[in-house]
Tab-separated table of C-alpha atoms in Angstrom:
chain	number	residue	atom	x	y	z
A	26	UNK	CA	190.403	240.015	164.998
A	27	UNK	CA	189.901	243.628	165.874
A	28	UNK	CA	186.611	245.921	166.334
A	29	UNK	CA	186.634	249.644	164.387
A	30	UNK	CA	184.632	251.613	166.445
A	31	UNK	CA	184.818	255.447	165.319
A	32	UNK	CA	183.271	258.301	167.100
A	33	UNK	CA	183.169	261.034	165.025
A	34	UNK	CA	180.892	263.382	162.455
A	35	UNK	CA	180.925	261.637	159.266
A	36	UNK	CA	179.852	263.416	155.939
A	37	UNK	CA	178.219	260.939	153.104
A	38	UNK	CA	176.763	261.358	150.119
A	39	UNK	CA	173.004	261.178	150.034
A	40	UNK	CA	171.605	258.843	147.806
A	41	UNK	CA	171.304	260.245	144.048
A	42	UNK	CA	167.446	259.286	143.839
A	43	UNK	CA	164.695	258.139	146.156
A	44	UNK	CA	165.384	254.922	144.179
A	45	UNK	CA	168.509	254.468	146.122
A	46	UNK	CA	166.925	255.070	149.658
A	47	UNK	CA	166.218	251.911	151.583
A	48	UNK	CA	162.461	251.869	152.267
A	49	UNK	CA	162.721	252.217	155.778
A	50	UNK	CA	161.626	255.851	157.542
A	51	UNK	CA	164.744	255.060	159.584
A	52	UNK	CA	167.058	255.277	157.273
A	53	UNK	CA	165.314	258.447	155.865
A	54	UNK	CA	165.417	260.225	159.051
A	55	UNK	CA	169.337	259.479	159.170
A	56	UNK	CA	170.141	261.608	155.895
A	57	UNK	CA	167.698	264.710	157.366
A	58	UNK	CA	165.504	266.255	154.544
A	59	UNK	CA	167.995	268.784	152.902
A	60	UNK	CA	171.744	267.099	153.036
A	61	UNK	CA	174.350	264.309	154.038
A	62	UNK	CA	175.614	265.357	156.970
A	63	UNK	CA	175.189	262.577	159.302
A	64	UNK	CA	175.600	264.051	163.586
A	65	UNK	CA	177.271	260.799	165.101
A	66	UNK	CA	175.526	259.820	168.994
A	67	UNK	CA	177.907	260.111	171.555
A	68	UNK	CA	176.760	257.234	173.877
A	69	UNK	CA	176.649	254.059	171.264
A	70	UNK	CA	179.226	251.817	170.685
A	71	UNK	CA	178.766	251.277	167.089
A	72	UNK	CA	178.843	254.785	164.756
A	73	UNK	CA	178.702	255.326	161.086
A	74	UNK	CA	181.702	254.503	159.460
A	75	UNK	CA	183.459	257.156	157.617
A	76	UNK	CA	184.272	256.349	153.782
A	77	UNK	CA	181.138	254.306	153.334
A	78	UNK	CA	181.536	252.090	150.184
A	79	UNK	CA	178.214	249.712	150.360
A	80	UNK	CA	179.191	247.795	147.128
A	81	UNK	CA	182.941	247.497	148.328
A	82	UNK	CA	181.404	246.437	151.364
A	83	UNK	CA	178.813	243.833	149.904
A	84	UNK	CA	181.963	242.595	147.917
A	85	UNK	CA	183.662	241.698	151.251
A	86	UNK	CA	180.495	239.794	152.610
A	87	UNK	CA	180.226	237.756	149.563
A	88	UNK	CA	183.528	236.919	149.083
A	89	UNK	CA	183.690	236.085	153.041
A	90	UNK	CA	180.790	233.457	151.841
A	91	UNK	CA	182.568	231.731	149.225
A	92	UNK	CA	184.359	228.974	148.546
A	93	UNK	CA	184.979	226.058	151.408
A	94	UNK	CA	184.316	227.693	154.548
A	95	UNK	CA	183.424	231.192	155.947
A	96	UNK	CA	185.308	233.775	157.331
A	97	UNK	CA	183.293	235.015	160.528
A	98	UNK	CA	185.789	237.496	161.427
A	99	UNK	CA	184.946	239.647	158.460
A	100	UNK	CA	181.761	239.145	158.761
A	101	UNK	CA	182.061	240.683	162.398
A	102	UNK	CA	184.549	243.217	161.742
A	103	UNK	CA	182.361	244.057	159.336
A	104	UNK	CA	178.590	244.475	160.473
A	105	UNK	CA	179.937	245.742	163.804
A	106	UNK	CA	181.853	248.991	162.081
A	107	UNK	CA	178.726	250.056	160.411
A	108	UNK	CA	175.674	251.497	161.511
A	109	UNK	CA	172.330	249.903	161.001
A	110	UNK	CA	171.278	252.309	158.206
A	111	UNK	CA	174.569	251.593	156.534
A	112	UNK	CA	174.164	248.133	156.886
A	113	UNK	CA	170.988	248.615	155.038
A	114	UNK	CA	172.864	250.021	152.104
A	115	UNK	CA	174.722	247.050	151.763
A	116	UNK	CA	171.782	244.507	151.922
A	117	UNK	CA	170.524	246.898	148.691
A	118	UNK	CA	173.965	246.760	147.002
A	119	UNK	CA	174.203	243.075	147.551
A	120	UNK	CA	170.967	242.587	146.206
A	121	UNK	CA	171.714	244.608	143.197
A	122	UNK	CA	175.003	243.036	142.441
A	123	UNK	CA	174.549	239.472	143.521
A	124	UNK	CA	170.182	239.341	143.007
A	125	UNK	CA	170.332	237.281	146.420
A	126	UNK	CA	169.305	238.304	149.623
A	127	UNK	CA	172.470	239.381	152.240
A	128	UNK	CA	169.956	238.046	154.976
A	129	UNK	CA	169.482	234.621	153.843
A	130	UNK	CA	172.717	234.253	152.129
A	131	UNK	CA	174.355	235.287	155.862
A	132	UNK	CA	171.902	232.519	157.649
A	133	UNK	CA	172.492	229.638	155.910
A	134	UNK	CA	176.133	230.191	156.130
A	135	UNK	CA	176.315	230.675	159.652
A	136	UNK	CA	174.590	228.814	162.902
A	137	UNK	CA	173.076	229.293	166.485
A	138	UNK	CA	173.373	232.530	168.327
A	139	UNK	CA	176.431	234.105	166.073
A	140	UNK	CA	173.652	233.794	163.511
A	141	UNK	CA	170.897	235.303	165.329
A	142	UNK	CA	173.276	238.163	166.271
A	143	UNK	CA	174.085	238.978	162.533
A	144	UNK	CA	170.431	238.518	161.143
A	145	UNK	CA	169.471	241.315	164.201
A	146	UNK	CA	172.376	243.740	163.189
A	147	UNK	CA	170.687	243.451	159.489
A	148	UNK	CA	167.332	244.226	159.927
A	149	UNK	CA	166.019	247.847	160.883
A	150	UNK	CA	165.483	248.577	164.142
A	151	UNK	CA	161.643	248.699	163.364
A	152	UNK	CA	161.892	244.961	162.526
A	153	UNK	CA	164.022	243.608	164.766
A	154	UNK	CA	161.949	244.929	167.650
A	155	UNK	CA	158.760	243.551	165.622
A	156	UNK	CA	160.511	239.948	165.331
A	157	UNK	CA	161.142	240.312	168.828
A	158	UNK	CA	157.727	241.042	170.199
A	159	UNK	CA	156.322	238.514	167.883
A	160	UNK	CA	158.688	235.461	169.295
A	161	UNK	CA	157.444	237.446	172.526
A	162	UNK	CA	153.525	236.599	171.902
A	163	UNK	CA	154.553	233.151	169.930
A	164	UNK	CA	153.268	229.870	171.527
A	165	UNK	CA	151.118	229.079	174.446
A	166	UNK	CA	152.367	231.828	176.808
A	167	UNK	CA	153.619	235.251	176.411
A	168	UNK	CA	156.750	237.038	177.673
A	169	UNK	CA	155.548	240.034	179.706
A	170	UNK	CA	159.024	241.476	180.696
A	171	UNK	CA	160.089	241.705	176.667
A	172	UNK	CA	156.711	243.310	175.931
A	173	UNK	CA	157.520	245.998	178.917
A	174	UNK	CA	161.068	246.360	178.178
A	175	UNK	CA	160.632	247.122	174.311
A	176	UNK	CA	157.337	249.087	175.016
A	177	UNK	CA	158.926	251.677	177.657
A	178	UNK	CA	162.124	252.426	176.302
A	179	UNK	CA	161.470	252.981	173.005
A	180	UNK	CA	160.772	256.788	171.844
A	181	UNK	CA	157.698	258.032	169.922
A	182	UNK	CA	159.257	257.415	166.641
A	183	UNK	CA	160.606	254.173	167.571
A	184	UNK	CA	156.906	252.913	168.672
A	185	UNK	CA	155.173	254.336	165.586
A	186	UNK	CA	157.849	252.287	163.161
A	187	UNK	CA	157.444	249.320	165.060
A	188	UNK	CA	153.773	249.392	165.122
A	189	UNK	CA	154.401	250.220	161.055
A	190	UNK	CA	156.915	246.765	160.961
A	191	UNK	CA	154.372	244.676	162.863
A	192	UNK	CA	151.775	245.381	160.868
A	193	UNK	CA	153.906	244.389	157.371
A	194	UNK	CA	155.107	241.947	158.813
A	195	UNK	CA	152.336	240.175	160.611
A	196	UNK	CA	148.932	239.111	159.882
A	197	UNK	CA	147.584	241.672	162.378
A	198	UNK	CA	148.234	245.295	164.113
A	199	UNK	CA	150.692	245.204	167.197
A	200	UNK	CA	147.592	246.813	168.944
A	201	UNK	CA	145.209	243.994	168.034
A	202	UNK	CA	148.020	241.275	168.866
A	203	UNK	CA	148.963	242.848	172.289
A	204	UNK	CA	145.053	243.056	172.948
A	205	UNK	CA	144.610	239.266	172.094
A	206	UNK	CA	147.021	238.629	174.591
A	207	UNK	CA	146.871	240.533	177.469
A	208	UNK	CA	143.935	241.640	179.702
A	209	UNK	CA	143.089	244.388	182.391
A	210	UNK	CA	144.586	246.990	183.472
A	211	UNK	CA	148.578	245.722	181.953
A	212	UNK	CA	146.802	245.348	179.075
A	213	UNK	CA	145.877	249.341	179.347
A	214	UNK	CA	149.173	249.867	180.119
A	215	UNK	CA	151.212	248.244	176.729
A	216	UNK	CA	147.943	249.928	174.610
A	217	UNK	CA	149.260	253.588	176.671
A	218	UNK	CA	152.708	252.852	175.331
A	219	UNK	CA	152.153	251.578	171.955
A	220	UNK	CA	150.451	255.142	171.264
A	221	UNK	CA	154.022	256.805	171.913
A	222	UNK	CA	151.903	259.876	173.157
A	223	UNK	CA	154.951	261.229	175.319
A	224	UNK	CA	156.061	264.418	175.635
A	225	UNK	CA	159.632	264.200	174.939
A	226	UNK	CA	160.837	267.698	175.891
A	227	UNK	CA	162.807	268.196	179.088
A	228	UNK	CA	160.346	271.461	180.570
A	229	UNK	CA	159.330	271.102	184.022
A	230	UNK	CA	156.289	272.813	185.293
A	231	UNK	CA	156.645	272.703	188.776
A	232	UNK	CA	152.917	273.524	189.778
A	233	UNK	CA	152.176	270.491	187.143
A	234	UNK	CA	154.793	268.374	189.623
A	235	UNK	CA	152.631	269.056	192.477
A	236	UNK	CA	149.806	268.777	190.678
A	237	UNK	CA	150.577	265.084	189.481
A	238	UNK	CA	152.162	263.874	192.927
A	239	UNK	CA	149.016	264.778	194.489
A	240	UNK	CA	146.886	263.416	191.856
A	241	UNK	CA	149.259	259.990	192.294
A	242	UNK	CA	149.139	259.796	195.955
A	243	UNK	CA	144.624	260.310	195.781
A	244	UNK	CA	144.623	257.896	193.194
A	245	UNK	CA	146.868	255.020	195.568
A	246	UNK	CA	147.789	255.649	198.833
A	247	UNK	CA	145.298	257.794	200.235
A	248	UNK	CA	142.030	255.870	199.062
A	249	UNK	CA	140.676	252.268	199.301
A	250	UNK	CA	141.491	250.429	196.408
A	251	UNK	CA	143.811	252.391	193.277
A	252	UNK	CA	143.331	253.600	190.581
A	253	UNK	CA	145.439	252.529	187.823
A	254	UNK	CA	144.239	254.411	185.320
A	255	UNK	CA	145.196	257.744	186.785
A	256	UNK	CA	149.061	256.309	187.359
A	257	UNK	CA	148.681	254.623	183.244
A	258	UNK	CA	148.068	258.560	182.085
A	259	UNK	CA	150.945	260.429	184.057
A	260	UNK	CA	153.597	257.215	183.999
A	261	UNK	CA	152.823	257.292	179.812
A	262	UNK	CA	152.805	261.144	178.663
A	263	UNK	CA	155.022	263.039	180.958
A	264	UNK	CA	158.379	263.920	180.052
A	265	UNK	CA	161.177	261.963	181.892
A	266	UNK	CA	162.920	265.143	183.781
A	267	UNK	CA	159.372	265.959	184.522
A	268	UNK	CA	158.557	262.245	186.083
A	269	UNK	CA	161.780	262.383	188.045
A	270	UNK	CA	160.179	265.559	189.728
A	271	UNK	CA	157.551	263.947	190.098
A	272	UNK	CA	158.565	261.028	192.212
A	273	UNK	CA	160.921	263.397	194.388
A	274	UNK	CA	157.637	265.137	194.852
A	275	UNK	CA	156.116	262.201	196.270
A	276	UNK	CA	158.097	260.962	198.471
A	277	UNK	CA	158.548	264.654	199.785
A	278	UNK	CA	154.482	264.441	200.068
A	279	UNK	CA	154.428	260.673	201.622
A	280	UNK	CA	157.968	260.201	202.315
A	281	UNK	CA	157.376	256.732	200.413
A	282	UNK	CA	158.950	256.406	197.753
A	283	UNK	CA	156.973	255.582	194.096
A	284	UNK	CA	157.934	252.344	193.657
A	285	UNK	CA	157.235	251.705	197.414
A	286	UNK	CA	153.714	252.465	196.916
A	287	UNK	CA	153.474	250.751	193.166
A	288	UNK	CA	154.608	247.028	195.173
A	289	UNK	CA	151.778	247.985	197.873
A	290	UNK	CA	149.405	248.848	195.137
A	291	UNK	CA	149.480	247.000	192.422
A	292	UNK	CA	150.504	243.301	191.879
A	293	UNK	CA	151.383	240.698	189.139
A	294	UNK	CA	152.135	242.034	185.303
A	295	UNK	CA	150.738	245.607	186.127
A	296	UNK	CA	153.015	246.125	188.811
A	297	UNK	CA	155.815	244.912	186.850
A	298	UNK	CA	155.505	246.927	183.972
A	299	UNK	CA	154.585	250.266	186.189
A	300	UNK	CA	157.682	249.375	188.092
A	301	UNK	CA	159.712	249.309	184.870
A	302	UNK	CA	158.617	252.740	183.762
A	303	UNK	CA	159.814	254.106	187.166
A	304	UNK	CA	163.214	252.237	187.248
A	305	UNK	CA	163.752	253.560	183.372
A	306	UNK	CA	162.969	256.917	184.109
A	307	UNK	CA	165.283	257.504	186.897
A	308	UNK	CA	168.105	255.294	185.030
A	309	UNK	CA	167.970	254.310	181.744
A	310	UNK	CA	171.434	252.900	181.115
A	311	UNK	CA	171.146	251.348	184.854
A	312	UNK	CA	168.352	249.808	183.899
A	313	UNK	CA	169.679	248.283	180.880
A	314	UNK	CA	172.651	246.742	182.808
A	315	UNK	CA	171.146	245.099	185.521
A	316	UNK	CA	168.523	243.420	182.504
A	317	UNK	CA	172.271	242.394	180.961
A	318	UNK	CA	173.251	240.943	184.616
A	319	UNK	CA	170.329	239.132	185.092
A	320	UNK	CA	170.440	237.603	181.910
A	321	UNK	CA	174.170	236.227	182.131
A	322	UNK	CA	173.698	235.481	185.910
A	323	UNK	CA	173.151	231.973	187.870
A	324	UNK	CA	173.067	228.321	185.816
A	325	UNK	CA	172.717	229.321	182.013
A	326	UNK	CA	172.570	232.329	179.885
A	327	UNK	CA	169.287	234.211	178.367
A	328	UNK	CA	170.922	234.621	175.368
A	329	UNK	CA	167.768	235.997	173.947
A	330	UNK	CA	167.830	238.767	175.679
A	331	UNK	CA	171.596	239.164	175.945
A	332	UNK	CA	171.385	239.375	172.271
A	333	UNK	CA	168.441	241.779	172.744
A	334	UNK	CA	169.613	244.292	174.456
A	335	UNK	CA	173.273	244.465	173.079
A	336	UNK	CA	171.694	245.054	169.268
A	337	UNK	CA	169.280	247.302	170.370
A	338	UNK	CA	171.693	249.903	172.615
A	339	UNK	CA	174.782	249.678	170.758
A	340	UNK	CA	174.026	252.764	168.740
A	341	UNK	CA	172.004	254.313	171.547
A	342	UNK	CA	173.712	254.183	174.976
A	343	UNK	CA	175.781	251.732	175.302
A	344	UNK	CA	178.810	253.179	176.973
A	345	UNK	CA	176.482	254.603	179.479
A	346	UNK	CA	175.439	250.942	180.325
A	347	UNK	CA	178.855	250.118	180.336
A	348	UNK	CA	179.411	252.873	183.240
A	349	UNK	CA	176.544	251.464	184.779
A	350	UNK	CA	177.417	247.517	184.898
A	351	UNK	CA	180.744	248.100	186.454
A	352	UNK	CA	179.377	250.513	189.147
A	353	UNK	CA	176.738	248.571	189.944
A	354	UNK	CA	177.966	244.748	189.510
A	355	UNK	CA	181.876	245.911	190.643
A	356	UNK	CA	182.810	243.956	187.235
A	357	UNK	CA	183.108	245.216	183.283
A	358	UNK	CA	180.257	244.417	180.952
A	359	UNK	CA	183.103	242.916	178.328
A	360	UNK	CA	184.602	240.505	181.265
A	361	UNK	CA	181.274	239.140	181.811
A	362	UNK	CA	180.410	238.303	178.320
A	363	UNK	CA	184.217	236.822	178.274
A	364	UNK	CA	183.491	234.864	180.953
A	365	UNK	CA	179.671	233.642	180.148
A	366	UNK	CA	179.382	232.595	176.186
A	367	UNK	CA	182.383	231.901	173.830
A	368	UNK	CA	183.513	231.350	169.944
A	369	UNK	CA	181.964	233.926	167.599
A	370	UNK	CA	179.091	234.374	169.559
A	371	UNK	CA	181.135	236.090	171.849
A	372	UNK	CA	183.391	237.696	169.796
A	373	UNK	CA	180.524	239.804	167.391
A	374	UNK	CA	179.130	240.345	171.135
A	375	UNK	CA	182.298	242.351	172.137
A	376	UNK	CA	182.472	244.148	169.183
A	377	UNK	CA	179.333	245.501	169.448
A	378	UNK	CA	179.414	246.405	173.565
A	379	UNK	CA	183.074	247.621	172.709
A	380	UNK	CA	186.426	246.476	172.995
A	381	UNK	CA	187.453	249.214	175.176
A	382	UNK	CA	186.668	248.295	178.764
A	383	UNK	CA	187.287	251.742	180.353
A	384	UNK	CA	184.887	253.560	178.224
């Protein structure tokens, strides 16, 4: 088995009609309003592939499913060589063709985590974050850390289509669901997020820096008690080169650093999540990979969030987390996968975090 990853500007023909168009505003955004030229990220590990044929493609898949048997490789060699909004193509042409759903046709062929890696690569990212912050809130107890994790790296866009897939695909809003199970001030927090109210430029105002290290340092350190609601506003809206200012600022001001002062603070789910923010900001990819090495590390493997995190960055930054896990854990991302899960669970996992370990 091999992995095609290409990294390049592809050109593809926009769909004919808005008949054609998958109904997801992801995939709209990807063709741009007036043409099909597609600019390729530089930091994922999965890119468009060039000479995108859906039907040839939802050919392969079926035939892959048929007969005595499956053939996971093509299956992997497959989903793993085309981006998500391509792989929404072929879920349409398979539909058209076959009048059965890729999805379910893929699950009942395949089992455990290989299966809950390839049901993830097929739905939008929209979805697939919805799914996972409803298995999140599922049951008597709720996962805090996927809640944060999803809610603070995610940009604007990405919150409003998640709040969008929630809502189809749950019985209530996102907002009303993370209300019903969360209180206080974290609860303030995730609501902060959801409203993906950030600025997302790169400016820096300097006399805003000051400004806002000052304004964090009265509202925590330099009073009785804190108040949260003053670190919710700047931690949620300002830009992240502005933020990164901002904490340089404060330890210049208290020489403490921010997340010094958050663990002296704050405590329990609020401090976790403001914690998160900070450790984002200042390194996203690090942040990633150390979430990667604590879920392979020790007795047993979080293979939720191994799965996670691999779907969700491979066409984002995934070679910068790559960078990241060696420098920081001395060892490759693809050698500890190797060495922590096997069979096709691993190899679709490779694939997607790339079969190149220098990158």
């Amino acid at each position: 088995m091999s992995c095609v990853h290409v990294h390049a500007t592809v050109k593809l023909r926009p769909p004919r009609s808005t008949d054609e168009r998958p109904e997801t505003t992801d995939l709209r955004l990807k063709w741009g309003a007036g043409g099909g030229e597609i600019a390729v990220g530089s930091r994922g590990t999965v890119q468009p592939y060039p000479s995108f044929n859906p039907h040839h493609d939802a050919e392969n898949l079926r035939n892959s499913m048929k007969g005595l048997g499956t053939n996971e490789d093509t299956i992997i060699d497959l989903l793993t060589s085309r981006a998500n909004f391509q792989r929404q193509y072929i879920i349409q042409s398979f539909k058209s063709s076959y009048d059965q759903s890729l999805i379910e046709e893929l699950k009942s062929e395949l089992g455990g985590h290989f299966e809950s890696v390839v049901e993830g690569l097929m739905l939008t990212p929209g979805k697939f974050d919805a799914k996972e912050l409803n298995d999140a809130m599922a049951g008597p107890g709720t996962d805090e850390h996927i809640l944060v994790e999803i809610l603070v790296s995610r940009t604007n866009r990405q919150l409003w289509e998640l709040a969008e897939a929630y809502q189809s695909d749950n019985a209530m809003s996102l907002k009303d669901a993370l209300e019903s199970e969360n209180s206080g001030e974290f609860e303030n927090l995730l609501l902060a997020l959801l409203k993906g109210k950030r600025d997302e430029g790169y400016n820096v105002d300097q006399s805003q820096v000051k400004v806002d290290a000052q304004e964090l340092f009265a509202a925590g350190e330099d009073k009785w008690g804190t108040d949260e609601t003053k670190f919710i506003k700047i931690f949620c809206r300002r830009n992240f080169t502005h933020l990164r200012r901002v904490f340089e600022e404060y330890y210049q001001l208290t020489n403490k650093d921010i997340e010094d002062s958050i663990k002296d603070e704050m405590s329990g789910t609020l401090q976790m999540g403001m914690l998160a923010i900070v450790q984002y900001v200042k390194n996203p990819a690090g942040f990633f990979a150390k979430k990667l090495y604590e879920s392979m590390a020790g007795a047993g493997t979080d293979d939720r969030s191994l799965i996670r995190i691999i779907i969700s960055r491979s066409e984002i930054d995934m070679m910068d987390i790559k960078i990241q896990f060696l420098r920081l854990y001395g060892k490759t991302l693809f050698s500890f996968i190797q060495d922590d899960v096997g069979g096709d669970f691993q190899k679709i996992l490779l694939c997607l975090c790339g079969m190149n370990e220098d990158e």
